[in-house]
PDB file of C-alpha atoms in Angstrom:
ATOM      1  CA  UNK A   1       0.398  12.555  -3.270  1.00 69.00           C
ATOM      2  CA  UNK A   2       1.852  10.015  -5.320  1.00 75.00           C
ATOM      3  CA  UNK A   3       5.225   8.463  -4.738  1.00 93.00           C
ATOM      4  CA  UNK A   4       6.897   5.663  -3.674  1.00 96.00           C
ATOM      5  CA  UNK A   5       6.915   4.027   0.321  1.00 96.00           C
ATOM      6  CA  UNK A   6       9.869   2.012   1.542  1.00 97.00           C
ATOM      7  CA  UNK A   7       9.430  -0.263   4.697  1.00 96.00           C
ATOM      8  CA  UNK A   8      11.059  -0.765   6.889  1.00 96.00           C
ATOM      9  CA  UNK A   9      13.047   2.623   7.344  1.00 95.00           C
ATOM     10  CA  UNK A  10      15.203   0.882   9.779  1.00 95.00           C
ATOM     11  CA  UNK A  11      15.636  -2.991  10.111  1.00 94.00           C
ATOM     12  CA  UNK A  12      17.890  -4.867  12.209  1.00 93.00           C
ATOM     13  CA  UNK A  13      18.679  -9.115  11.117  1.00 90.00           C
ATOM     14  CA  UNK A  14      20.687 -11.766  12.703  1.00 90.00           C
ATOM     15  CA  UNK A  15      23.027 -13.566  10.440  1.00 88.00           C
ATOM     16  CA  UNK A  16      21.084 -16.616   8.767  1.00 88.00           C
ATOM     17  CA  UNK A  17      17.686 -14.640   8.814  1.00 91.00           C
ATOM     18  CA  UNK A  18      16.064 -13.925   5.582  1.00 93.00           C
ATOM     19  CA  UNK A  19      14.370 -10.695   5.326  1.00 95.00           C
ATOM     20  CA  UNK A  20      12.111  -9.188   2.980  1.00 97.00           C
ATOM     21  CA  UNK A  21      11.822  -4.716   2.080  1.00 97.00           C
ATOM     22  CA  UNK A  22       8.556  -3.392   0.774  1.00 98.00           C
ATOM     23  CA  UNK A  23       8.272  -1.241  -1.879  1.00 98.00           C
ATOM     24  CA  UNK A  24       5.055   0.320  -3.267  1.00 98.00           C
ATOM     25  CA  UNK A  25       4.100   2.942  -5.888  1.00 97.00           C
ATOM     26  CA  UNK A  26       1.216   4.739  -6.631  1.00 96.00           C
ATOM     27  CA  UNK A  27       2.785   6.676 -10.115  1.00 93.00           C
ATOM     28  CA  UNK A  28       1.863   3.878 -12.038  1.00 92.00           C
ATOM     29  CA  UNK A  29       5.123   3.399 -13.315  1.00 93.00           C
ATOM     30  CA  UNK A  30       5.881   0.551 -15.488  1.00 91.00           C
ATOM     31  CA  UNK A  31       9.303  -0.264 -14.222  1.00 93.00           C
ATOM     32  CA  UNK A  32      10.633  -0.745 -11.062  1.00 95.00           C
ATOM     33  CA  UNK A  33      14.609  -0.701  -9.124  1.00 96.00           C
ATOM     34  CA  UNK A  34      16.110  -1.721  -6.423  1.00 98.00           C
ATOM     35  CA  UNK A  35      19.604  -0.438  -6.038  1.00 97.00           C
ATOM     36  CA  UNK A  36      22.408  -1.419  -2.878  1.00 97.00           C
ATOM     37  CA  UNK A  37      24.237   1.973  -2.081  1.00 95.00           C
ATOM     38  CA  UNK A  38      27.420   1.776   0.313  1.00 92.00           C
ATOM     39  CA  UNK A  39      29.691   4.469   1.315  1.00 84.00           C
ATOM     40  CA  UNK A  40      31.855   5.466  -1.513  1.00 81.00           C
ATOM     41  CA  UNK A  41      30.968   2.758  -4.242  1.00 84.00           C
ATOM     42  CA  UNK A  42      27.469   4.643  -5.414  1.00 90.00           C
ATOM     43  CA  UNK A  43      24.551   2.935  -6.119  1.00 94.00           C
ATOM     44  CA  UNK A  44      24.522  -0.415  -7.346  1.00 94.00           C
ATOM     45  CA  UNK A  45      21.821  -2.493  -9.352  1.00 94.00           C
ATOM     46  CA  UNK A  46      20.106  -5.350  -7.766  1.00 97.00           C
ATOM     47  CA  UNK A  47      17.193  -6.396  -9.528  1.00 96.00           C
ATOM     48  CA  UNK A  48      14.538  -4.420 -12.008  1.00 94.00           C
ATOM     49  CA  UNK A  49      11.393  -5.192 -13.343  1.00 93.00           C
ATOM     50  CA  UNK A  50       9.662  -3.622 -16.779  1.00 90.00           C
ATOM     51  CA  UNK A  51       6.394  -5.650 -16.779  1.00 90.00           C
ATOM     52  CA  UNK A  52       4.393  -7.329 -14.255  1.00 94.00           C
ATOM     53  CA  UNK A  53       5.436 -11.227 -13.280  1.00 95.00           C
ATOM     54  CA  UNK A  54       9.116 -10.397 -15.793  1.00 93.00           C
ATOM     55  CA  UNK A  55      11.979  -9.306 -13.404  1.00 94.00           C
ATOM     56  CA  UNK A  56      15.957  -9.420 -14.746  1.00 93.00           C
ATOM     57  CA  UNK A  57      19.042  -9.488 -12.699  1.00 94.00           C
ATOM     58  CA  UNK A  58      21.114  -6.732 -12.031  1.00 92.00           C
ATOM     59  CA  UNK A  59      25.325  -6.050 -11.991  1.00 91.00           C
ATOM     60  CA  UNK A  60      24.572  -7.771  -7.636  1.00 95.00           C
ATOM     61  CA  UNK A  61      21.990 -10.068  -7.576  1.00 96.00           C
ATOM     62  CA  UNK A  62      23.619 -13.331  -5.946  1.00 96.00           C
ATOM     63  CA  UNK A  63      21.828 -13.478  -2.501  1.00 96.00           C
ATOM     64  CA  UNK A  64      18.821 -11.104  -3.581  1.00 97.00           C
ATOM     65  CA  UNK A  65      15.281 -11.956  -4.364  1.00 97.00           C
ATOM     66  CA  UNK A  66      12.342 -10.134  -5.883  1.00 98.00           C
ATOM     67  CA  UNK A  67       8.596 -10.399  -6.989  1.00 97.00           C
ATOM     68  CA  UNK A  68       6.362  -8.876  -9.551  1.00 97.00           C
ATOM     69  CA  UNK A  69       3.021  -9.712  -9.303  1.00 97.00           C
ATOM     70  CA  UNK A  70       1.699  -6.454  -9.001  1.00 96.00           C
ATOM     71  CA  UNK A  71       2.382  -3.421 -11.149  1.00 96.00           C
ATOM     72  CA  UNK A  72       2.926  -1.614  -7.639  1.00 97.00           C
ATOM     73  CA  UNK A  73       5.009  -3.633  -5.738  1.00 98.00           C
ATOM     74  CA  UNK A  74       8.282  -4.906  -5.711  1.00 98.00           C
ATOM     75  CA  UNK A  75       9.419  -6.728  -2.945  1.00 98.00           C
ATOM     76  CA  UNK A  76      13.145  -7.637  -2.688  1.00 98.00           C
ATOM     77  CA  UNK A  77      14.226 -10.418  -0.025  1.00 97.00           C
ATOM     78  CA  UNK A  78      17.985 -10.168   1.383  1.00 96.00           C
ATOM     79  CA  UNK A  79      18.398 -14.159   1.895  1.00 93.00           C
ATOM     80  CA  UNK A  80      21.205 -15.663   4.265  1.00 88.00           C
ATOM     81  CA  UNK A  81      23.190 -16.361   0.960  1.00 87.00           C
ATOM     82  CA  UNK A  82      24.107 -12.650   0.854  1.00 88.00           C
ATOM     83  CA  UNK A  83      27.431 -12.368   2.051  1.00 88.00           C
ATOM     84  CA  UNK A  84      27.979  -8.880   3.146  1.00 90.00           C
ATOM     85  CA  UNK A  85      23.626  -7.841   3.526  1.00 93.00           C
ATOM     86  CA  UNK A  86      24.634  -4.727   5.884  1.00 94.00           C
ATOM     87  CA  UNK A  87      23.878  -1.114   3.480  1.00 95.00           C
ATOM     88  CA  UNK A  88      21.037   1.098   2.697  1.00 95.00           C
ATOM     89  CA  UNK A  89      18.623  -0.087  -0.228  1.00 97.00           C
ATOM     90  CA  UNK A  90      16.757   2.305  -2.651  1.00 96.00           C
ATOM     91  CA  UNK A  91      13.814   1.508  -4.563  1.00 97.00           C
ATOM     92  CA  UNK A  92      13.284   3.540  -7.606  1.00 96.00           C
ATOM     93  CA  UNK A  93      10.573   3.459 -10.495  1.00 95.00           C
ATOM     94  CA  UNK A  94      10.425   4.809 -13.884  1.00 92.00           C
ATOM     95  CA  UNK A  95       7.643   5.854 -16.264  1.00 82.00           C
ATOM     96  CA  UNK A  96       8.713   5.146 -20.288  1.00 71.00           C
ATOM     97  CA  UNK A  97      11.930   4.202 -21.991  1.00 66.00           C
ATOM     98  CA  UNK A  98      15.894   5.090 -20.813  1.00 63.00           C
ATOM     99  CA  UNK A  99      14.929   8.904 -21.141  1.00 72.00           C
ATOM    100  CA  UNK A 100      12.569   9.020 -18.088  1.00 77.00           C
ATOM    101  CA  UNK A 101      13.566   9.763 -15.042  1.00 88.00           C
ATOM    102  CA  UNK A 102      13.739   7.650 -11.659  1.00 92.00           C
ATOM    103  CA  UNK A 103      11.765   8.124  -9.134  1.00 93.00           C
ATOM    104  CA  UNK A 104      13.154   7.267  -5.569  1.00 95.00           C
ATOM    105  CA  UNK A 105      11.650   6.159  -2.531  1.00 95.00           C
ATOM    106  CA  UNK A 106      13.353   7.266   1.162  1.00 94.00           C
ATOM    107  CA  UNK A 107      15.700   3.962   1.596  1.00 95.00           C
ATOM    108  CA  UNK A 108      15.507   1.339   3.823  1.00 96.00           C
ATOM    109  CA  UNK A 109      18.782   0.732   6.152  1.00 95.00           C
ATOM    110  CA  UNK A 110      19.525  -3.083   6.586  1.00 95.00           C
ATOM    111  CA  UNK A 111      21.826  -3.777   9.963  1.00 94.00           C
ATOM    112  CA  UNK A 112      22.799  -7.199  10.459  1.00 91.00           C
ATOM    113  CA  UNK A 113      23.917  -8.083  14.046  1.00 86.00           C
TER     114      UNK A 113
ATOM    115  CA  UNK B   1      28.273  -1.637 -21.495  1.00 68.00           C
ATOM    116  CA  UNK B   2      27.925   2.320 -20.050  1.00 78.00           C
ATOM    117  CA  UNK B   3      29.563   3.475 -17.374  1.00 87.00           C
ATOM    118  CA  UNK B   4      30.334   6.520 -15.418  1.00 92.00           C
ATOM    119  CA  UNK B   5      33.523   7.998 -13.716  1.00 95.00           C
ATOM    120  CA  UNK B   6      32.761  10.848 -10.998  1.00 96.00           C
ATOM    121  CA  UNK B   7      36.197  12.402 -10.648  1.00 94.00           C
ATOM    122  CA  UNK B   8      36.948  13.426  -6.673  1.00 92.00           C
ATOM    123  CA  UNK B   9      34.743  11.511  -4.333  1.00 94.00           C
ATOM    124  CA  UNK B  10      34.820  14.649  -1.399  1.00 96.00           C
ATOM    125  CA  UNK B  11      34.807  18.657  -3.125  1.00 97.00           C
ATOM    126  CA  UNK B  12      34.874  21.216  -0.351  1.00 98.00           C
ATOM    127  CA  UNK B  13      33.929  25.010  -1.774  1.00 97.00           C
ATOM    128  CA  UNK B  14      33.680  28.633   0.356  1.00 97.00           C
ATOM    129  CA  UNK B  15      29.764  29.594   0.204  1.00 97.00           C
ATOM    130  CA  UNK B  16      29.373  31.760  -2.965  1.00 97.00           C
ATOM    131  CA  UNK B  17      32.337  30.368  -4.679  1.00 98.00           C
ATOM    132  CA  UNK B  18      31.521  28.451  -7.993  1.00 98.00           C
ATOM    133  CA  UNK B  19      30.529  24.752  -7.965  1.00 98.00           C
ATOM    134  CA  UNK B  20      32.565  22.157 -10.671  1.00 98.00           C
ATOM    135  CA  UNK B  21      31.328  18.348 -10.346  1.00 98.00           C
ATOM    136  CA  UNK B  22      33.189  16.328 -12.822  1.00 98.00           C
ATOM    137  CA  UNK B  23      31.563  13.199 -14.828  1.00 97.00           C
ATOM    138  CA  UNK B  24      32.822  11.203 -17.737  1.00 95.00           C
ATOM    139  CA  UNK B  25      30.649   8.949 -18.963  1.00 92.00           C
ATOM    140  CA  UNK B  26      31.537   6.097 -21.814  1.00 87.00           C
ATOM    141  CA  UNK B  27      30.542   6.576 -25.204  1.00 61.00           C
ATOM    142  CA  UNK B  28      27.059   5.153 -26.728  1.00 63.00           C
ATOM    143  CA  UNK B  29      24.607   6.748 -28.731  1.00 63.00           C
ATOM    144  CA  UNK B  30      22.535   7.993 -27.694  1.00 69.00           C
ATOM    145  CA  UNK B  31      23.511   8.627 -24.245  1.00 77.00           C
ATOM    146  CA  UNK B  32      20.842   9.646 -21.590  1.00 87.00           C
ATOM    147  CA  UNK B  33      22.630  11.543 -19.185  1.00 92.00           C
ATOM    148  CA  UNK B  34      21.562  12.587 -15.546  1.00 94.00           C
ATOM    149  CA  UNK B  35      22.539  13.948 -12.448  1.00 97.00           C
ATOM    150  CA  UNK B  36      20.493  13.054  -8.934  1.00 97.00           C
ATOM    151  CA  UNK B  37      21.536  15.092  -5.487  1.00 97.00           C
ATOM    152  CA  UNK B  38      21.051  13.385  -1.975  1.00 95.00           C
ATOM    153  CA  UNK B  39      20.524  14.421   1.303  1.00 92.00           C
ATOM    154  CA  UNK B  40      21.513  12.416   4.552  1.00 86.00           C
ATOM    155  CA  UNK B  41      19.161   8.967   4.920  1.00 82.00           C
ATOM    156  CA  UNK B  42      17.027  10.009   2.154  1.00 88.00           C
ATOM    157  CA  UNK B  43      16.399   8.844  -1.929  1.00 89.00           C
ATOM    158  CA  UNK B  44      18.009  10.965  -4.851  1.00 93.00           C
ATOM    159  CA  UNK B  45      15.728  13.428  -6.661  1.00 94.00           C
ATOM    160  CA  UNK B  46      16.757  14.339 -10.150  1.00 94.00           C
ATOM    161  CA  UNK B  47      18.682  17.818 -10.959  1.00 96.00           C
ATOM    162  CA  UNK B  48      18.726  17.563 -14.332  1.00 96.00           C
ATOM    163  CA  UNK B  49      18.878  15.140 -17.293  1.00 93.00           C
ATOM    164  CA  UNK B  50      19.975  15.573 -21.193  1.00 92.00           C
ATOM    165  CA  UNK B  51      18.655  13.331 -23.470  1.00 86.00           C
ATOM    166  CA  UNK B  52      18.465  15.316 -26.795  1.00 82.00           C
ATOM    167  CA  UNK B  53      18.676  19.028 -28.078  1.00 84.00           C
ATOM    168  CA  UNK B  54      20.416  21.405 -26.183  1.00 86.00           C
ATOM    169  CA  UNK B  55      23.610  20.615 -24.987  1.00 89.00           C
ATOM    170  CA  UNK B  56      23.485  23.215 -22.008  1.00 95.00           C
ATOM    171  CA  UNK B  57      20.730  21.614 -19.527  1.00 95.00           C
ATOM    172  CA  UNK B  58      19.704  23.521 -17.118  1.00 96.00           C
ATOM    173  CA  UNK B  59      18.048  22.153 -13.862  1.00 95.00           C
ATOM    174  CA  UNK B  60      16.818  23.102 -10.040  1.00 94.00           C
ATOM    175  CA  UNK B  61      18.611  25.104  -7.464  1.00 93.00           C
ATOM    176  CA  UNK B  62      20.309  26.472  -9.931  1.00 96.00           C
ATOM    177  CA  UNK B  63      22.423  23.698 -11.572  1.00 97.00           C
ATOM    178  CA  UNK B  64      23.300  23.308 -14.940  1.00 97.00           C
ATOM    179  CA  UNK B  65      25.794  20.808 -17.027  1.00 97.00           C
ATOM    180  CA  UNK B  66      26.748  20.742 -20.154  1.00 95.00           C
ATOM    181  CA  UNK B  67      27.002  17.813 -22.562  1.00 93.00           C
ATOM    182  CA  UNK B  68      29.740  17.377 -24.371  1.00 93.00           C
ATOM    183  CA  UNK B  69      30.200  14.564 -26.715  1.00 89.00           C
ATOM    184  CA  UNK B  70      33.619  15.115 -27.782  1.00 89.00           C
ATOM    185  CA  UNK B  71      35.258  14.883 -24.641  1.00 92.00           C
ATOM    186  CA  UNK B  72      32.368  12.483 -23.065  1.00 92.00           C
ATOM    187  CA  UNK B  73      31.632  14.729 -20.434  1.00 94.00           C
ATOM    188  CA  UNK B  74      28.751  15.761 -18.314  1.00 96.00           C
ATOM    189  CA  UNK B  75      30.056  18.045 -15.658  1.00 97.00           C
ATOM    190  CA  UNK B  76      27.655  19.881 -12.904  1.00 98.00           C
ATOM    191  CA  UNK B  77      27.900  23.247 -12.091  1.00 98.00           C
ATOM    192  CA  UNK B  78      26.567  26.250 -10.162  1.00 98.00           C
ATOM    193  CA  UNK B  79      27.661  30.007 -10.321  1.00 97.00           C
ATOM    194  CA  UNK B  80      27.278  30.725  -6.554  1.00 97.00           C
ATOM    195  CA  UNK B  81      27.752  27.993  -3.714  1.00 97.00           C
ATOM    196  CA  UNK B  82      24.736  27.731  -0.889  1.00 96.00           C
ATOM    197  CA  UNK B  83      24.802  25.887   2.433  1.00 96.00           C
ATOM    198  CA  UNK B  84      22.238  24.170   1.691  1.00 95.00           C
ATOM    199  CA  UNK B  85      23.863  22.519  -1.303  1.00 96.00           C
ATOM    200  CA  UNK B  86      25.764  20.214   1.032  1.00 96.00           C
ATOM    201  CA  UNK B  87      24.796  16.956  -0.187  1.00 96.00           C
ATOM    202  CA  UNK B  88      26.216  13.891  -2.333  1.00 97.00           C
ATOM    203  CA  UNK B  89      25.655  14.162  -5.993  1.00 98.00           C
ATOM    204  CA  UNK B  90      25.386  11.289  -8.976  1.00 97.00           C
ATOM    205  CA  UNK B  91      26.008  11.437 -12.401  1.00 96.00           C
ATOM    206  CA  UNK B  92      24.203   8.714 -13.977  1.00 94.00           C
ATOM    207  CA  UNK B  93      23.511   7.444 -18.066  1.00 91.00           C
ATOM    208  CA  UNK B  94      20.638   5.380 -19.244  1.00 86.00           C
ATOM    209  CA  UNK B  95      21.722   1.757 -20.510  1.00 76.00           C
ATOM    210  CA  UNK B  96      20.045  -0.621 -22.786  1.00 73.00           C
ATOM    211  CA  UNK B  97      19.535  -3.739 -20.758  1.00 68.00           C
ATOM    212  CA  UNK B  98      18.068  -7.111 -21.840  1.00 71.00           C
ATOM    213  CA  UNK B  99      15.076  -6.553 -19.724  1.00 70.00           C
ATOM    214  CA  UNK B 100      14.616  -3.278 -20.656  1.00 76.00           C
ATOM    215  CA  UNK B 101      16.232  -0.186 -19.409  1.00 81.00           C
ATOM    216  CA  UNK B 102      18.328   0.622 -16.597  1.00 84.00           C
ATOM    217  CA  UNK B 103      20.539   3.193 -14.999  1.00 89.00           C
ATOM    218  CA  UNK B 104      23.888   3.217 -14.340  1.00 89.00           C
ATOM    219  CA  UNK B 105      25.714   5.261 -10.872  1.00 93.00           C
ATOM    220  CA  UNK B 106      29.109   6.799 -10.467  1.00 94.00           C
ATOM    221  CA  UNK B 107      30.389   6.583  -7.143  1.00 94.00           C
ATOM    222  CA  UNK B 108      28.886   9.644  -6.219  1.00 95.00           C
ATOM    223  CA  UNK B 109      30.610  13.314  -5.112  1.00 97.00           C
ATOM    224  CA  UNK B 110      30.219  14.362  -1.634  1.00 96.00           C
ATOM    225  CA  UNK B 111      30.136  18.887  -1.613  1.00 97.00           C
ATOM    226  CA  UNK B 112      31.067  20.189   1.379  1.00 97.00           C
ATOM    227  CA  UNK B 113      30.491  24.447   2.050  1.00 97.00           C
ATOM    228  CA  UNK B 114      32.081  26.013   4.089  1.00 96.00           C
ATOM    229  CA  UNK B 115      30.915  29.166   5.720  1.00 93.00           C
TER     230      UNK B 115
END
């Protein structure tokens, strides 16, 4: 079936620790989303990619990393720069222009200790 | 820049009563509008999304919304409330970005049923 796999589901980080969430998709989708999502403020844009090796910033991407050298993957790295790292992070992917839909994988929870 | 205003972050309705989820979105044209439902620990899956054409989308589990330009408005609703609609629910527009384009979130609406 296609979709889209998060990993880690669950991932636990000391402060000062980089640490880097998988994404992968099999729809091939042209674009690809990470979002932050914490209780009560929605979901928030980190990164997104439309193309292969072309990423652009997001409304929260001081701290945040990503990758695009594959049309399937999109890793993002949470580096110790990130303030405040601890929330759940969604990856997402979209086929066409602004009218498609998104396509979400099952989140990856980020604790740090 | 778009942006989207989920009014009441917590509804609570009696099972079989009538669902109202209220979104305001600002005003570009054309606006892509969408709502996403989520379940505890797990990614949104699309309801239902306008784009052009009928203003009166309808979408699964029996959802529908309405667009209405004049008043900016995208509100979600269902005739007959089921436990299993207990989730958190996003109204979200499509946005022009430099890089291409990108969607924007309300804050989300959390539906409670009660029995």
């Amino acid at each position: 079936d296609g979709g889209i796999t998060q990993s880690p589901k669950y991932l636990f980080r000391k402060e000062g620790q980089n640490v880097t969430l998988s994404c992968e998709q099999n729809l091939n989708h042209d674009a690809m989303y990470w979002y932050r999502q914490d209780p009560g403020q929605g979901l928030r844009l980190i990164y997104y990619s439309q193309i292969v090796n072309d990423f652009q910033k997001g409304d929260i991407a001081e701290g945040y990393s990503v990758s695009r050298e594959k049309k399937e993957s999109f890793p993002l790295t949470v580096t110790s720069a990130q303030k405040n790292p601890t929330a759940f992070y969604l990856c997402a992917s979209r086929q066409g222009a602004g009218t498609g839909e998104l396509f979400f994988g099952e989140g990856s929870r980020l604790t740090v200790l | 820049a778009q942006s989207v205003t989920q009014l009441g972050s917590h509804v609570s309705v009696s099972e079989g009563a009538l669902v109202l989820l209220r979104c305001n979105y600002s005003s570009s044209v054309p606006p892509y509008l969408f709502w996403y439902v989520q379940y505890p620990n797990q990614g949104l899956q699309l309801l239902l999304k306008y784009t052009t054409g009928a203003t009166l989308v309808k979408g699964i589990n029996g959802f529908e919304a309405e667009f209405k330009k004049s008043e900016t408005s995208f509100h979600l609703t269902k005739p007959s409330a089921h436990m299993s609609d207990a989730a958190e629910y996003f109204c979200a527009v499509s946005d022009q970005g430099t890089g291409g384009f990108k969607t924007i979130f309300g804050a989300g609406t959390r539906l409670f049923v009660k029995a």
